[in-house]
Amino acid sequence: MFDKSISQVTAVIGAQWGDEGKGKLVDILSKEFDIILRATGGANAGHTIYAPNPINPEEIVKFVFHLAPSGIIHEGKIGVLGNGLAIHLPSLIEELDVLKKYNINPTGRLFLSDRAHIVFDYHKKIDAIEEALKGNKKVGTTLRGIGPAYQDKIARRGVRVGELLDFDKFADHVRNTFMQLQILHKDLKHDIEAELDEIRRMLGFIRPFIKDTAIYINDALKAGKTILIEGANGVLLDIDHGTYPFVTSSNPTAGGFHTGTGIGINKIQSLIGIVKAYMTRVGSGPFPTELFDETGDRLRDLGGEFGSTTGRPRRCGWFDAVATKYAVIINGLTSINLTKLDILDTFETIKVCTGYTHKGKKITSIPASTDILEECEPQYIEIEGWNCKTSDARTFDELPQKAKDYIKKLEELIECPINFVGVGVRRDQIIYKAD
Ligand code: GDP
Ligand code: IMO
Ligand code: MG
């Protein structure tokens, strides 16, 4: 059905500051794919899905996935956590426990890369210590220990999932890494033996999931299987391309999908960017189109803009075509899913940022310096709102003309076709426009 937007390996990428609605499209596309694969990040992600309760299909249930690939709720589909992930094992187990309630059993169809890194509870404590040290320059992390776990990976003292197969050696490695961290962080207080005991108790459950997932996936590709990569976080949170230092500690961009999975870069041919019809951001950092007035509050209330992982209110603002076009360019996005169009249904006028000025000078691309970006003035065009309900539309033609004009304008500004349009939280509330 989605032939014009998908290929054997298709990736879904958050093209703003996260929470664009990746989970919903991954859930919708999952039926077209054999394997659903996470490539980067960890439990900093929160992907929301509204789907029928497998036990009572009449009832629509809200699922929020942090680590498990969202496609795991589809019976028979394989879920993989690739080598690029930072995995907190108790969080994963807790998430799988929730699924049990719905008779969803991932045994035999969920695999963890032996090369993925483990997030320990001490990483979460270090996350909090580092945030406190930064004072008013704090990143506003999710406090899930993601940054400190990736720091250990880069410093070559990180502990990987495959090491769990020999627990004694694993425990020695963990103790040595922890000893190094205690020297680096004199305020770090943690009972490492208690954490090791907790992990020992999980071994029987976790070990059968461990695999060389890069080989597994490439064999599957050779056998003609299809793969959907579930991006996490967002392009503007990328450690290289995001609003550094107010970013996450990995590459949630297309390049990260290659390094984080072992799939050849030439094989990822469809890259679907998820783009909200306005902008949101959680945590600190520049946000040129942020609204501090009642319009911002209205977007937050109507859009239910509260973090899926931390519950924090999301900062809200108008669509930023400069920032979103940057995401299109650096990922080579092949199409877009515009989400939450329905949230704009009641706005008289809608603004779209088409450029910035800095000290009177025109800027057409997002600058590297966050100080400059903080000082940028957004330049807006105003678009007349459509002032009617879009949530029942199922084809592009059923949308009001002014909503179609808004979508066309965004396509023109970001230079990428918008093939999917979201008009509500449910699976059926999507318009496939590429036909
Ligand atoms: P993700 O992290 O990118 O998967 O996004 P989140 O789940 O954190 O946040 C997106 C929110 O928007 C979720 O509550 C979704 O249910 C909701 N959502 C996704 N698409 C649409 C849409 O088209 N319309 C509306 N109203 N809500 C949507
Ligand atoms: P999903 O996949 C929104 C943000 C945090 C913080 C910064 C660094 O649900 O879109 P981290 O804990 O990663 O060190 O935090 O990145 N952040 C996200 N914001 N959605 C996410 O994921 C995010 N993952 C990280 O709020 O500003
Ligand atoms: Mg989210």
Short mmCIF file of C-alpha atoms and ligand atoms in Angstrom, two decimals:
data_model
loop_
_atom_site.label_atom_id
_atom_site.label_comp_id
_atom_site.label_asym_id
_atom_site.label_seq_id
_atom_site.Cartn_x
_atom_site.Cartn_y
_atom_site.Cartn_z
CA MET A 1 0.00 0.00 0.00
CA PHE A 2 2.83 2.41 0.82
CA ASP A 3 4.86 1.31 -2.22
CA LYS A 4 5.92 4.80 -3.21
CA SER A 5 7.46 5.54 0.20
CA ILE A 6 9.03 2.28 1.37
CA SER A 7 11.78 -0.08 0.24
CA GLN A 8 13.28 -3.34 1.59
CA VAL A 9 15.07 -1.32 4.29
CA THR A 10 13.09 1.73 5.36
CA ALA A 11 13.92 4.09 8.20
CA VAL A 12 11.65 6.37 10.21
CA ILE A 13 13.55 9.43 11.49
CA GLY A 14 12.54 12.14 13.91
CA ALA A 15 13.29 15.28 11.89
CA GLN A 16 12.90 17.87 14.68
CA TRP A 17 13.64 17.76 18.44
CA GLY A 18 12.03 14.37 19.07
CA ASP A 19 8.43 13.40 19.91
CA GLU A 20 7.30 14.06 16.35
CA GLY A 21 5.15 10.90 16.30
CA LYS A 22 7.64 8.25 15.15
CA GLY A 23 5.98 5.49 17.18
CA LYS A 24 2.66 5.95 15.42
CA LEU A 25 4.09 5.58 11.89
CA VAL A 26 6.30 2.66 12.93
CA ASP A 27 3.20 0.93 14.28
CA ILE A 28 1.28 1.61 11.06
CA LEU A 29 4.12 0.43 8.80
CA SER A 30 5.03 -2.61 10.93
CA LYS A 31 2.57 -4.86 9.11
CA GLU A 32 4.55 -4.30 5.88
CA PHE A 33 7.88 -5.41 7.43
CA ASP A 34 9.41 -8.58 8.88
CA ILE A 35 11.88 -6.98 11.31
CA ILE A 36 11.57 -3.77 13.31
CA LEU A 37 14.93 -2.50 14.44
CA ARG A 38 16.12 0.18 16.87
CA ALA A 39 19.55 1.60 15.98
CA THR A 40 20.45 4.31 18.48
CA GLY A 41 19.60 5.84 21.86
CA GLY A 42 17.98 4.03 24.74
CA ALA A 43 15.22 4.61 27.25
CA ASN A 44 15.44 8.38 26.67
CA ALA A 45 12.95 7.65 23.88
CA GLY A 46 9.21 7.45 24.52
CA HIS A 47 7.19 6.24 21.55
CA THR A 48 3.42 6.30 21.93
CA ILE A 49 1.04 4.02 20.11
CA TYR A 50 -2.73 3.73 20.33
CA ALA A 51 -3.66 0.24 19.18
CA PRO A 52 -6.42 -2.32 19.76
CA ASN A 53 -5.98 -4.39 22.92
CA PRO A 54 -4.89 -7.84 21.65
CA ILE A 55 -7.15 -9.45 24.29
CA ASN A 56 -10.15 -7.23 23.60
CA PRO A 57 -9.82 -5.61 20.14
CA GLU A 58 -12.80 -3.31 20.78
CA GLU A 59 -10.72 -1.40 23.29
CA ILE A 60 -7.96 1.02 22.15
CA VAL A 61 -4.95 0.90 24.47
CA LYS A 62 -2.09 3.38 24.83
CA PHE A 63 1.35 1.76 24.75
CA VAL A 64 4.55 3.74 25.40
CA PHE A 65 7.80 2.11 24.25
CA HIS A 66 11.18 3.26 25.53
CA LEU A 67 13.47 0.42 24.49
CA ALA A 68 11.50 -2.35 22.82
CA PRO A 69 10.84 -1.66 19.12
CA SER A 70 7.25 -0.46 18.75
CA GLY A 71 6.55 -3.18 16.17
CA ILE A 72 6.80 -5.86 18.88
CA ILE A 73 3.05 -5.57 19.56
CA HIS A 74 2.45 -7.08 16.11
CA GLU A 75 2.33 -10.84 16.47
CA GLY A 76 5.01 -12.70 14.54
CA LYS A 77 7.17 -9.64 13.88
CA ILE A 78 10.81 -9.67 14.93
CA GLY A 79 12.17 -6.87 17.14
CA VAL A 80 15.88 -6.08 17.26
CA LEU A 81 17.89 -3.73 19.46
CA GLY A 82 20.99 -2.98 17.39
CA ASN A 83 24.58 -2.45 18.47
CA GLY A 84 24.14 1.34 18.60
CA LEU A 85 21.84 1.16 21.61
CA ALA A 86 22.49 1.93 25.26
CA ILE A 87 20.28 -0.57 27.12
CA HIS A 88 19.18 -0.40 30.75
CA LEU A 89 18.22 -4.02 31.34
CA PRO A 90 15.71 -3.55 34.23
CA SER A 91 13.86 -0.93 32.15
CA LEU A 92 13.62 -3.35 29.22
CA ILE A 93 12.32 -6.13 31.47
CA GLU A 94 9.76 -3.79 33.03
CA GLU A 95 8.56 -2.84 29.56
CA LEU A 96 8.22 -6.47 28.49
CA ASP A 97 6.31 -7.22 31.71
CA VAL A 98 3.67 -4.67 30.75
CA LEU A 99 3.25 -6.47 27.41
CA LYS A 100 2.60 -9.77 29.21
CA LYS A 101 -0.67 -8.27 30.48
CA TYR A 102 -1.80 -8.16 26.86
CA ASN A 103 -0.60 -11.68 26.02
CA ILE A 104 2.25 -10.22 23.94
CA ASN A 105 5.18 -12.58 24.26
CA PRO A 106 8.50 -11.45 22.75
CA THR A 107 10.34 -14.72 23.42
CA GLY A 108 12.03 -15.97 20.26
CA ARG A 109 11.27 -12.77 18.36
CA LEU A 110 13.23 -10.11 20.23
CA PHE A 111 17.01 -9.90 19.93
CA LEU A 112 19.63 -7.73 21.61
CA SER A 113 22.92 -7.04 19.90
CA ASP A 114 25.89 -8.52 21.72
CA ARG A 115 27.68 -5.27 20.84
CA ALA A 116 25.09 -2.92 22.38
CA HIS A 117 26.23 -1.09 25.51
CA ILE A 118 24.69 -1.56 28.95
CA VAL A 119 23.35 1.38 30.94
CA PHE A 120 23.87 0.80 34.67
CA ASP A 121 22.13 2.56 37.54
CA TYR A 122 25.39 4.39 38.25
CA HIS A 123 25.11 6.00 34.80
CA LYS A 124 21.80 7.52 35.88
CA LYS A 125 23.44 8.89 39.03
CA ILE A 126 26.31 10.36 36.97
CA ASP A 127 23.74 11.89 34.60
CA ALA A 128 22.24 13.77 37.58
CA ILE A 129 25.67 14.76 38.94
CA GLU A 130 26.78 16.14 35.56
CA GLU A 131 23.55 18.04 35.07
CA ALA A 132 23.93 19.66 38.51
CA LEU A 133 27.54 20.64 37.72
CA LYS A 134 26.42 22.42 34.55
CA GLY A 135 24.20 24.79 36.56
CA ASN A 136 22.16 27.03 34.27
CA LYS A 137 23.81 25.40 31.23
CA LYS A 138 22.26 22.03 32.03
CA VAL A 139 21.03 20.03 29.04
CA GLY A 140 17.76 18.98 30.65
CA THR A 141 18.46 15.31 29.95
CA THR A 142 15.94 12.58 30.59
CA LEU A 143 18.23 11.37 33.43
CA ARG A 144 18.18 7.89 31.94
CA GLY A 145 22.00 7.63 32.05
CA ILE A 146 22.33 7.84 28.27
CA GLY A 147 25.13 10.42 28.10
CA PRO A 148 27.32 8.71 30.74
CA ALA A 149 26.84 5.28 29.12
CA TYR A 150 27.92 6.61 25.72
CA GLN A 151 30.84 8.41 27.41
CA ASP A 152 32.02 5.02 28.69
CA LYS A 153 31.61 3.56 25.19
CA ILE A 154 33.80 6.26 23.64
CA ALA A 155 36.31 6.08 26.52
CA ARG A 156 36.59 2.33 25.83
CA ARG A 157 35.59 1.28 29.32
CA GLY A 158 31.95 0.53 28.47
CA VAL A 159 30.38 -2.86 29.15
CA ARG A 160 28.56 -4.64 26.33
CA VAL A 161 25.57 -6.94 26.31
CA GLY A 162 27.56 -9.92 24.97
CA GLU A 163 29.71 -9.90 28.10
CA LEU A 164 26.72 -11.20 30.07
CA LEU A 165 27.43 -14.63 28.57
CA ASP A 166 30.38 -15.00 30.99
CA PHE A 167 29.10 -13.46 34.21
CA ASP A 168 32.29 -13.63 36.28
CA LYS A 169 34.35 -11.83 33.64
CA PHE A 170 31.50 -9.39 33.13
CA ALA A 171 31.36 -8.61 36.86
CA ASP A 172 35.12 -7.98 36.98
CA HIS A 173 34.87 -5.62 34.03
CA VAL A 174 31.97 -3.75 35.64
CA ARG A 175 33.88 -3.42 38.93
CA ASN A 176 36.91 -2.01 37.11
CA THR A 177 34.85 0.48 35.11
CA PHE A 178 33.00 1.54 38.25
CA MET A 179 36.31 2.04 40.10
CA GLN A 180 37.44 4.39 37.29
CA LEU A 181 34.17 6.28 37.49
CA GLN A 182 34.46 6.70 41.26
CA ILE A 183 37.80 8.43 40.71
CA LEU A 184 36.27 10.68 38.06
CA HIS A 185 33.17 11.48 40.14
CA LYS A 186 34.01 11.82 43.81
CA ASP A 187 30.34 12.37 44.73
CA LEU A 188 29.24 9.09 43.15
CA LYS A 189 27.71 6.84 45.80
CA HIS A 190 26.52 3.46 44.62
CA ASP A 191 26.30 -0.15 45.79
CA ILE A 192 27.83 -1.87 42.78
CA GLU A 193 27.59 -5.36 44.28
CA ALA A 194 23.84 -4.94 44.78
CA GLU A 195 23.47 -3.92 41.13
CA LEU A 196 25.55 -6.90 39.99
CA ASP A 197 23.34 -9.20 42.10
CA GLU A 198 20.25 -7.73 40.46
CA ILE A 199 21.74 -8.35 37.00
CA ARG A 200 22.73 -11.92 37.95
CA ARG A 201 19.08 -12.62 38.71
CA MET A 202 18.11 -11.43 35.20
CA LEU A 203 20.60 -13.59 33.33
CA GLY A 204 18.28 -16.52 32.69
CA PHE A 205 15.75 -14.20 31.11
CA ILE A 206 18.13 -11.98 29.10
CA ARG A 207 20.67 -14.46 27.72
CA PRO A 208 18.38 -16.11 25.11
CA PHE A 209 17.80 -12.68 23.53
CA ILE A 210 21.52 -12.00 22.88
CA LYS A 211 22.68 -12.30 19.25
CA ASP A 212 25.16 -11.03 16.72
CA THR A 213 22.37 -8.94 15.28
CA ALA A 214 24.43 -7.41 12.43
CA ILE A 215 24.96 -10.87 10.90
CA TYR A 216 21.38 -11.89 11.68
CA ILE A 217 19.97 -8.83 9.91
CA ASN A 218 22.23 -9.11 6.89
CA ASP A 219 21.34 -12.80 6.49
CA ALA A 220 17.68 -11.82 6.71
CA LEU A 221 18.19 -9.19 4.01
CA LYS A 222 19.85 -11.76 1.76
CA ALA A 223 16.83 -14.00 2.28
CA GLY A 224 14.58 -11.17 1.05
CA LYS A 225 13.20 -10.08 4.44
CA THR A 226 12.12 -6.47 4.94
CA ILE A 227 13.42 -4.21 7.69
CA LEU A 228 11.97 -1.10 9.31
CA ILE A 229 14.41 1.01 11.32
CA GLU A 230 12.70 2.85 14.18
CA GLY A 231 14.61 6.07 14.74
CA ALA A 232 14.68 7.57 18.22
CA ASN A 233 15.15 11.12 19.51
CA GLY A 234 15.50 13.60 16.63
CA VAL A 235 17.86 15.12 14.09
CA LEU A 236 18.17 18.41 15.98
CA LEU A 237 19.28 16.38 19.04
CA ASP A 238 22.07 14.69 17.06
CA ILE A 239 25.50 14.93 18.71
CA ASP A 240 27.02 16.28 15.44
CA HIS A 241 24.17 17.99 13.63
CA GLY A 242 21.96 19.07 16.52
CA THR A 243 21.98 22.19 18.67
CA TYR A 244 25.17 21.14 20.48
CA PRO A 245 25.69 20.95 23.45
CA PHE A 246 21.92 20.74 24.02
CA VAL A 247 21.69 17.35 22.34
CA THR A 248 21.67 13.65 23.12
CA SER A 249 24.91 11.64 23.05
CA SER A 250 24.38 9.64 19.87
CA ASN A 251 23.65 10.07 16.15
CA PRO A 252 19.89 9.60 15.70
CA THR A 253 20.44 10.58 12.05
CA ALA A 254 20.70 8.35 8.96
CA GLY A 255 24.43 7.71 9.49
CA GLY A 256 23.67 6.37 12.96
CA PHE A 257 21.29 3.84 11.42
CA HIS A 258 24.20 2.34 9.51
CA THR A 259 26.74 2.34 12.38
CA GLY A 260 24.07 1.37 14.92
CA THR A 261 22.89 -1.72 13.04
CA GLY A 262 25.55 -2.97 10.62
CA ILE A 263 23.29 -2.51 7.60
CA GLY A 264 25.25 -1.21 4.60
CA ILE A 265 24.54 2.48 4.08
CA ASN A 266 23.57 1.88 0.43
CA LYS A 267 20.80 -0.50 1.51
CA ILE A 268 18.79 2.10 3.46
CA GLN A 269 16.90 3.54 0.51
CA SER A 270 13.74 4.98 2.05
CA LEU A 271 14.17 7.55 4.79
CA ILE A 272 10.88 8.87 6.10
CA GLY A 273 11.23 12.01 8.21
CA ILE A 274 8.63 12.56 10.91
CA VAL A 275 7.75 16.23 11.15
CA LYS A 276 5.22 17.82 13.47
CA ALA A 277 2.98 20.51 11.94
CA TYR A 278 4.45 22.87 14.61
CA MET A 279 7.57 22.53 16.76
CA THR A 280 8.16 21.18 20.27
CA ARG A 281 11.22 20.63 22.40
CA VAL A 282 11.83 19.13 25.88
CA GLY A 283 14.88 20.15 27.86
CA SER A 284 17.12 23.19 27.38
CA GLY A 285 18.61 24.71 24.26
CA PRO A 286 17.80 27.21 21.54
CA PHE A 287 14.36 27.14 19.94
CA PRO A 288 13.93 30.18 17.67
CA THR A 289 10.16 29.85 17.11
CA GLU A 290 9.24 29.09 20.73
CA LEU A 291 6.06 30.80 21.92
CA PHE A 292 5.88 32.10 25.48
CA ASP A 293 2.32 33.37 25.18
CA GLU A 294 -1.13 31.82 25.25
CA THR A 295 -0.69 30.51 21.68
CA GLY A 296 2.16 28.32 22.99
CA ASP A 297 -0.04 27.17 25.89
CA ARG A 298 -2.83 26.39 23.42
CA LEU A 299 -0.53 24.23 21.29
CA ARG A 300 0.61 22.39 24.45
CA ASP A 301 -2.96 21.82 25.68
CA LEU A 302 -4.48 20.82 22.34
CA GLY A 303 -1.47 18.69 21.37
CA GLY A 304 -1.12 17.03 24.79
CA GLU A 305 2.51 18.13 24.69
CA PHE A 306 3.90 16.47 27.80
CA GLY A 307 6.94 14.19 27.61
CA SER A 308 6.21 10.47 27.05
CA THR A 309 9.30 9.56 29.10
CA THR A 310 9.53 12.20 31.82
CA GLY A 311 6.09 13.84 31.77
CA ARG A 312 7.76 17.27 31.46
CA PRO A 313 5.74 19.95 29.63
CA ARG A 314 7.12 20.36 26.11
CA ARG A 315 8.10 23.82 24.91
CA CYS A 316 5.92 24.70 21.89
CA GLY A 317 6.25 27.02 18.90
CA TRP A 318 5.51 27.58 15.22
CA PHE A 319 6.86 25.40 12.43
CA ASP A 320 10.49 26.17 11.68
CA ALA A 321 11.20 25.48 7.99
CA VAL A 322 14.88 26.43 8.38
CA ALA A 323 15.56 23.80 11.06
CA THR A 324 13.38 21.16 9.39
CA LYS A 325 14.96 21.69 5.96
CA TYR A 326 18.34 21.10 7.60
CA ALA A 327 17.05 17.68 8.70
CA VAL A 328 15.91 16.93 5.13
CA ILE A 329 19.32 17.87 3.73
CA ILE A 330 21.68 16.11 6.12
CA ASN A 331 19.72 12.84 6.11
CA GLY A 332 18.73 12.82 2.46
CA LEU A 333 15.11 12.25 3.49
CA THR A 334 13.03 10.69 0.73
CA SER A 335 9.60 11.58 2.12
CA ILE A 336 7.86 13.11 5.12
CA ASN A 337 5.07 12.16 7.49
CA LEU A 338 3.56 15.45 8.67
CA THR A 339 1.94 14.72 12.04
CA LYS A 340 -0.62 16.48 14.24
CA LEU A 341 -2.17 18.57 11.49
CA ASP A 342 -5.44 18.23 13.47
CA ILE A 343 -3.96 20.20 16.38
CA LEU A 344 -3.95 23.33 14.18
CA ASP A 345 -7.67 22.97 13.30
CA THR A 346 -8.84 25.89 15.46
CA PHE A 347 -6.13 28.47 14.77
CA GLU A 348 -7.25 31.62 12.88
CA THR A 349 -3.76 32.15 11.50
CA ILE A 350 -0.74 29.90 11.50
CA LYS A 351 2.83 31.16 11.28
CA VAL A 352 5.73 29.46 9.56
CA CYS A 353 9.34 30.52 10.01
CA THR A 354 11.08 30.79 6.64
CA GLY A 355 14.38 32.35 7.73
CA TYR A 356 16.21 34.02 10.61
CA THR A 357 17.89 37.36 11.03
CA HIS A 358 20.88 37.80 13.30
CA LYS A 359 21.83 41.38 14.19
CA GLY A 360 20.01 42.53 11.07
CA LYS A 361 21.73 39.99 8.82
CA LYS A 362 19.71 37.31 6.99
CA ILE A 363 20.48 33.68 7.88
CA THR A 364 19.01 30.90 5.74
CA SER A 365 20.49 27.84 7.47
CA ILE A 366 20.71 26.80 11.12
CA PRO A 367 24.02 28.15 12.55
CA ALA A 368 26.47 25.91 14.43
CA SER A 369 26.74 28.31 17.37
CA THR A 370 23.93 27.96 19.87
CA ASP A 371 24.73 31.48 21.13
CA ILE A 372 24.02 32.87 17.65
CA LEU A 373 20.95 30.66 17.27
CA GLU A 374 19.64 31.96 20.64
CA GLU A 375 19.91 35.50 19.26
CA CYS A 376 18.27 34.75 15.92
CA GLU A 377 14.97 36.42 15.15
CA PRO A 378 12.59 34.17 13.22
CA GLN A 379 11.07 35.63 10.05
CA TYR A 380 7.50 34.47 9.57
CA ILE A 381 4.95 34.14 6.84
CA GLU A 382 1.33 34.01 7.97
CA ILE A 383 -1.06 31.45 6.61
CA GLU A 384 -4.82 31.53 7.05
CA GLY A 385 -6.12 28.70 9.23
CA TRP A 386 -8.80 26.30 7.96
CA ASN A 387 -10.94 26.42 11.08
CA CYS A 388 -12.59 23.05 10.72
CA LYS A 389 -12.09 19.48 11.85
CA THR A 390 -9.56 17.39 9.92
CA SER A 391 -9.51 14.27 12.13
CA ASP A 392 -12.13 12.46 10.02
CA ALA A 393 -10.35 13.03 6.69
CA ARG A 394 -8.86 9.86 5.22
CA THR A 395 -7.79 11.15 1.79
CA PHE A 396 -5.91 14.28 0.82
CA ASP A 397 -8.95 15.47 -1.11
CA GLU A 398 -11.10 15.33 2.03
CA LEU A 399 -8.91 17.95 3.71
CA PRO A 400 -10.05 21.59 3.59
CA GLN A 401 -8.33 23.59 0.83
CA LYS A 402 -6.48 25.80 3.32
CA ALA A 403 -5.01 22.74 5.08
CA LYS A 404 -3.88 21.41 1.68
CA ASP A 405 -2.31 24.82 0.99
CA TYR A 406 -0.47 24.67 4.34
CA ILE A 407 0.94 21.23 3.50
CA LYS A 408 1.97 22.35 0.00
CA LYS A 409 3.70 25.41 1.44
CA LEU A 410 5.68 23.25 3.90
CA GLU A 411 6.67 20.85 1.10
CA GLU A 412 7.91 23.78 -0.94
CA LEU A 413 9.90 25.27 1.96
CA ILE A 414 11.58 22.08 3.17
CA GLU A 415 11.98 20.63 -0.33
CA CYS A 416 10.71 17.14 0.41
CA PRO A 417 7.41 15.44 -0.50
CA ILE A 418 4.94 15.03 2.37
CA ASN A 419 3.55 11.57 1.61
CA PHE A 420 1.77 10.92 4.93
CA VAL A 421 -0.40 13.32 6.95
CA GLY A 422 -1.44 12.51 10.54
CA VAL A 423 -4.82 13.76 11.72
CA GLY A 424 -5.16 12.01 15.09
CA VAL A 425 -3.56 9.50 17.45
CA ARG A 426 -5.21 6.35 16.07
CA ARG A 427 -3.83 4.02 13.39
CA ASP A 428 -6.61 4.90 10.97
CA GLN A 429 -6.07 8.65 11.40
CA ILE A 430 -3.50 8.96 8.66
CA ILE A 431 -3.74 10.11 5.07
CA TYR A 432 -1.49 8.50 2.49
CA LYS A 433 -1.01 11.22 -0.04
CA ALA A 434 1.52 9.64 -2.41
CA ASP A 435 -1.11 7.76 -4.46
P1 GDP B 1 7.69 9.84 19.23
O1 GDP B 1 8.65 9.89 20.36
O2 GDP B 1 8.20 10.52 18.01
O3 GDP B 1 7.19 8.45 18.94
O4 GDP B 1 6.43 10.70 19.69
P2 GDP B 1 5.70 10.67 21.15
O5 GDP B 1 4.96 9.40 21.28
O6 GDP B 1 6.67 11.03 22.21
O7 GDP B 1 4.75 11.93 21.01
C1 GDP B 1 3.90 12.08 19.92
C2 GDP B 1 2.47 12.19 20.43
O8 GDP B 1 1.64 12.64 19.38
C3 GDP B 1 1.88 10.87 20.90
O9 GDP B 1 1.05 11.11 21.99
C4 GDP B 1 1.07 10.41 19.69
O10 GDP B 1 -0.05 9.60 20.07
C5 GDP B 1 0.59 11.72 19.14
N1 GDP B 1 0.36 11.75 17.70
C6 GDP B 1 1.08 11.20 16.69
N2 GDP B 1 0.59 11.55 15.50
C7 GDP B 1 -0.49 12.32 15.74
C8 GDP B 1 -1.42 13.03 14.91
O11 GDP B 1 -1.36 13.02 13.68
N3 GDP B 1 -2.39 13.75 15.56
C9 GDP B 1 -2.49 13.83 16.92
N4 GDP B 1 -3.45 14.55 17.46
N5 GDP B 1 -1.62 13.19 17.72
C10 GDP B 1 -0.64 12.46 17.14
P1 IMO B 2 11.86 10.31 21.34
O1 IMO B 2 12.45 9.09 20.70
C1 IMO B 2 12.38 14.30 23.02
C2 IMO B 2 16.29 15.24 24.74
C3 IMO B 2 16.21 15.48 26.23
C4 IMO B 2 17.36 16.45 26.40
C5 IMO B 2 18.39 15.92 25.43
C6 IMO B 2 19.45 15.03 26.06
O2 IMO B 2 10.74 10.04 22.25
O3 IMO B 2 11.55 11.35 20.32
P2 IMO B 2 19.40 12.54 27.00
O4 IMO B 2 18.59 11.94 28.10
O5 IMO B 2 19.25 11.87 25.70
O6 IMO B 2 20.84 12.72 27.38
O7 IMO B 2 18.82 14.05 26.86
O8 IMO B 2 17.69 15.20 24.44
N1 IMO B 2 15.71 13.96 24.27
C7 IMO B 2 14.49 13.84 23.75
N2 IMO B 2 13.51 14.75 23.60
N3 IMO B 2 12.19 13.03 22.61
C8 IMO B 2 13.17 12.12 22.75
O9 IMO B 2 13.06 10.86 22.26
C9 IMO B 2 14.38 12.49 23.36
N4 IMO B 2 15.53 11.85 23.66
C10 IMO B 2 16.34 12.76 24.20
O10 IMO B 2 14.97 16.03 26.58
O11 IMO B 2 16.96 17.73 25.98
MG MG B 3 8.76 10.58 22.34
#
